[in-house]
Short mmCIF file of C-alpha atoms in Angstrom, two decimals:
data_model
loop_
_atom_site.label_atom_id
_atom_site.label_comp_id
_atom_site.label_asym_id
_atom_site.label_seq_id
_atom_site.Cartn_x
_atom_site.Cartn_y
_atom_site.Cartn_z
CA MET Q 19 8.89 -14.36 -37.12
CA THR Q 20 8.44 -10.69 -36.22
CA ARG Q 21 8.34 -9.59 -32.58
CA THR Q 22 4.61 -8.82 -32.74
CA ARG Q 23 3.82 -12.24 -34.19
CA PHE Q 24 6.04 -13.82 -31.53
CA TRP Q 25 4.06 -12.12 -28.73
CA LYS Q 26 0.76 -13.18 -30.23
CA HIS Q 27 2.13 -16.72 -30.57
CA CYS Q 28 3.16 -16.71 -26.89
CA ALA Q 29 -0.24 -15.44 -25.78
CA TRP Q 30 -2.14 -18.00 -27.86
CA SER Q 31 0.20 -20.80 -26.79
CA LEU Q 32 -0.36 -19.92 -23.16
CA ALA Q 33 -4.13 -19.76 -23.62
CA LEU Q 34 -4.10 -23.16 -25.34
CA LEU Q 35 -1.94 -24.74 -22.65
CA ILE Q 36 -4.18 -23.42 -19.91
CA THR Q 37 -7.27 -24.64 -21.74
CA LEU Q 38 -5.79 -28.12 -22.10
CA ILE Q 39 -4.94 -28.49 -18.42
CA VAL Q 40 -7.66 -26.41 -16.82
CA GLY Q 41 -9.86 -29.41 -16.11
CA THR Q 42 -7.56 -30.70 -13.43
CA ALA Q 43 -6.61 -27.25 -12.14
CA ALA Q 44 -10.22 -26.28 -11.46
CA GLY Q 45 -10.44 -29.04 -8.92
CA CYS Q 46 -7.30 -28.05 -7.05
CA ARG Q 47 -9.26 -26.36 -4.29
CA GLY Q 48 -11.99 -28.98 -4.18
CA GLU Q 49 -15.45 -28.75 -5.68
CA ASP Q 50 -17.00 -26.81 -2.79
CA ALA Q 51 -14.10 -24.55 -1.91
CA PRO Q 52 -15.07 -20.87 -1.78
CA ASP Q 53 -13.20 -18.34 -3.84
CA ALA Q 54 -10.43 -16.84 -1.77
CA PRO Q 55 -9.82 -13.09 -1.81
CA THR Q 56 -6.95 -12.04 -4.05
CA ALA Q 57 -4.47 -9.20 -3.88
CA THR Q 58 -6.00 -6.09 -5.36
CA PRO Q 59 -3.58 -3.44 -6.64
CA THR Q 60 -4.83 0.10 -6.09
CA VAL Q 61 -3.21 3.41 -6.92
CA SER Q 62 -2.85 5.69 -3.93
CA GLU Q 63 -1.84 9.35 -3.79
CA GLY Q 64 1.57 10.02 -5.28
CA GLY Q 65 1.19 7.29 -7.88
CA LEU Q 66 2.36 4.48 -5.58
CA THR Q 67 0.57 1.18 -5.82
CA THR Q 68 -0.57 -0.63 -2.71
CA THR Q 69 -2.14 -4.01 -2.28
CA THR Q 70 -4.71 -5.68 -0.08
CA PRO Q 71 -3.05 -8.57 1.77
CA THR Q 72 -3.84 -12.00 0.35
CA PRO Q 73 -4.74 -14.65 2.93
CA THR Q 74 -2.72 -17.85 2.77
CA PRO Q 75 -5.02 -20.36 1.05
CA THR Q 76 -5.43 -23.91 2.23
CA LEU Q 77 -5.20 -26.89 -0.07
CA ASP Q 78 -8.00 -29.37 -0.44
CA PRO Q 79 -6.97 -32.17 1.96
CA GLY Q 80 -8.19 -34.74 -0.58
CA LEU Q 81 -5.59 -33.77 -3.16
CA GLN Q 82 -2.81 -36.26 -3.74
CA GLY Q 83 0.09 -36.86 -6.09
CA GLU Q 84 0.42 -34.60 -9.08
CA ASP Q 85 -2.90 -32.87 -8.41
CA ARG Q 86 -1.47 -31.64 -5.12
CA GLU Q 87 1.77 -30.59 -6.81
CA VAL Q 88 -0.20 -28.62 -9.42
CA ALA Q 89 -2.18 -26.87 -6.67
CA ILE Q 90 1.00 -25.92 -4.79
CA TRP Q 91 2.59 -24.74 -8.03
CA GLY Q 92 -0.49 -22.65 -8.83
CA GLN Q 93 -0.43 -20.96 -5.43
CA SER Q 94 3.26 -20.14 -5.76
CA VAL Q 95 3.13 -18.86 -9.34
CA CYS Q 96 -0.02 -16.81 -8.77
CA GLU Q 97 1.47 -15.13 -5.70
CA LEU Q 98 4.61 -14.42 -7.71
CA ALA Q 99 2.53 -12.83 -10.50
CA ARG Q 100 0.60 -10.69 -7.99
CA THR Q 101 3.80 -9.49 -6.35
CA PHE Q 102 5.32 -8.70 -9.74
CA ALA Q 103 2.28 -6.65 -10.77
CA VAL Q 104 2.25 -4.63 -7.55
CA ASP Q 105 6.02 -4.02 -7.53
CA PHE Q 106 6.19 -3.15 -11.23
CA LEU Q 107 3.26 -0.74 -11.05
CA ALA Q 108 4.74 0.87 -7.93
CA SER Q 109 7.71 1.97 -10.04
CA GLY Q 110 5.49 4.46 -11.86
CA ASP Q 111 5.84 8.23 -11.88
CA PRO Q 112 2.63 10.29 -11.55
CA ARG Q 113 3.90 12.96 -13.93
CA ASN Q 114 2.56 13.01 -17.47
CA PRO Q 115 5.55 12.18 -19.70
CA GLN Q 116 3.97 14.16 -22.57
CA GLU Q 117 4.50 17.32 -20.53
CA LEU Q 118 8.17 16.68 -19.78
CA SER Q 119 11.23 17.84 -21.65
CA LEU Q 120 13.71 15.36 -23.14
CA GLU Q 121 16.05 15.69 -20.16
CA GLU Q 122 13.20 15.34 -17.68
CA ARG Q 123 12.04 12.18 -19.44
CA LYS Q 124 15.55 10.77 -19.30
CA GLU Q 125 15.75 11.55 -15.58
CA ARG Q 126 12.31 10.00 -15.07
CA ALA Q 127 13.43 6.82 -16.83
CA ASP Q 128 16.59 6.64 -14.71
CA SER Q 129 14.47 6.79 -11.55
CA ILE Q 130 11.98 4.15 -12.75
CA PHE Q 131 14.28 1.52 -14.26
CA PRO Q 132 15.80 0.19 -11.00
CA ALA Q 133 12.39 -0.75 -9.53
CA GLN Q 134 11.23 -2.25 -12.83
CA PHE Q 135 14.35 -4.38 -13.17
CA ALA Q 136 14.04 -5.44 -9.52
CA ALA Q 137 10.42 -6.57 -10.07
CA VAL Q 138 11.31 -8.57 -13.19
CA ASP Q 139 14.42 -10.11 -11.61
CA ALA Q 140 12.45 -11.10 -8.49
CA ALA Q 141 9.85 -12.81 -10.70
CA LEU Q 142 12.54 -14.70 -12.61
CA ASP Q 143 14.32 -15.68 -9.39
CA GLY Q 144 11.01 -16.92 -7.99
CA LEU Q 145 10.24 -18.98 -11.08
CA GLY Q 146 13.75 -20.41 -10.86
CA VAL Q 147 13.14 -21.88 -7.40
CA ILE Q 148 9.58 -23.10 -8.04
CA ALA Q 149 9.68 -26.68 -9.32
CA PRO Q 150 6.79 -27.16 -11.76
CA PRO Q 151 5.08 -30.53 -11.97
CA GLU Q 152 5.28 -32.20 -15.37
CA ARG Q 153 1.70 -31.17 -16.20
CA THR Q 154 2.52 -27.45 -15.92
CA ALA Q 155 6.18 -27.47 -17.03
CA ALA Q 156 5.47 -25.96 -20.47
CA LEU Q 157 3.28 -23.27 -18.93
CA HIS Q 158 5.98 -22.49 -16.36
CA ASP Q 159 8.50 -22.12 -19.18
CA LEU Q 160 6.21 -19.72 -21.07
CA LEU Q 161 5.92 -17.53 -17.98
CA ARG Q 162 9.70 -17.53 -17.63
CA GLN Q 163 10.11 -16.57 -21.31
CA THR Q 164 7.72 -13.65 -20.83
CA TYR Q 165 9.67 -12.19 -17.90
CA GLU Q 166 12.94 -12.72 -19.77
CA GLY Q 167 11.47 -10.97 -22.81
CA LEU Q 168 10.37 -8.05 -20.64
CA ARG Q 169 13.81 -7.78 -19.06
CA GLU Q 170 15.44 -7.73 -22.51
CA ALA Q 171 12.97 -5.09 -23.73
CA LEU Q 172 13.75 -2.93 -20.68
CA ARG Q 173 17.49 -3.24 -21.35
CA ASP Q 174 16.95 -2.20 -24.97
CA GLN Q 175 14.79 0.70 -23.86
CA GLU Q 176 17.43 1.84 -21.39
CA VAL Q 177 19.98 2.10 -24.22
CA ILE Q 178 17.49 3.85 -26.55
CA ILE Q 179 16.52 6.45 -23.94
CA GLU Q 180 20.10 7.21 -23.02
CA ALA Q 181 20.94 7.91 -26.69
CA ALA Q 182 17.62 9.58 -27.59
CA ASP Q 183 17.72 12.99 -29.28
CA ASP Q 184 13.99 13.67 -28.98
CA THR Q 185 10.98 12.57 -26.95
CA GLU Q 186 9.46 10.68 -29.88
CA GLU Q 187 12.25 8.12 -29.72
CA ILE Q 188 11.44 7.57 -26.05
CA ALA Q 189 7.71 7.26 -26.75
CA PHE Q 190 8.42 4.73 -29.51
CA SER Q 191 10.64 2.67 -27.19
CA ASN Q 192 7.68 2.31 -24.80
CA MET Q 193 5.72 0.27 -27.33
CA THR Q 194 7.80 -2.89 -27.08
CA VAL Q 195 7.99 -2.73 -23.28
CA ASN Q 196 4.25 -2.13 -23.01
CA GLU Q 197 3.51 -5.20 -25.14
CA TRP Q 198 5.62 -7.41 -22.85
CA ILE Q 199 3.99 -5.92 -19.74
CA SER Q 200 0.55 -6.52 -21.23
CA LEU Q 201 1.50 -10.12 -22.01
CA ALA Q 202 2.66 -10.71 -18.42
CA PHE Q 203 -0.58 -9.28 -17.04
CA ARG Q 204 -2.72 -11.27 -19.50
CA GLN Q 205 -0.92 -14.45 -18.48
CA ALA Q 206 -1.60 -13.70 -14.79
CA GLU Q 207 -5.27 -13.16 -15.62
CA LEU Q 208 -5.41 -16.44 -17.55
CA LEU Q 209 -3.89 -18.28 -14.58
CA GLN Q 210 -6.61 -16.81 -12.38
CA ASN Q 211 -9.41 -17.62 -14.81
CA ALA Q 212 -8.15 -21.18 -15.29
CA GLY Q 213 -8.42 -21.92 -11.58
CA TYR Q 214 -4.72 -22.08 -10.72
CA CYS Q 215 -4.97 -19.13 -8.34
CA PRO Q 216 -6.71 -19.74 -5.02
#
């Protein structure tokens, strides 16, 4: 299976899993619960990303057993995904890479990688301490695989950029990383749309 087909498979698998278990997730906040505000990443001057604070949601007091566990899991995983998005985007550099020389692009990458790795590692650490209920265990594992795939792609890109002889090699190395980032963001959006995020 090629990498591209693997990513599409992961995305479709995640969408299918969410569709199969969305019926119970939609009721996690109760039928009449209002939509809670969510963290909203915004780009401020200098290219840094900031976020609007997310209020701590309350669980429907009528939830019991696994329904309650799923609701708690959803809150935890959605907050983790929001934090990842904000931290990863904050690693950006406002300069246009197309206008930079090879050495400048290498320096730019060196300055960005630490924050990107920190965001991915924090997400993986968070997933490692969140205990998923049986109903969402496969979904939890897919999220973990996505962050692991992104970390591996970043490591590969780091090696490629260090050895690059021209800017085209660097631009090409972005493609794989960008696909993993897009997958992580699509998964976060699917979690939101499926009702897991308060």
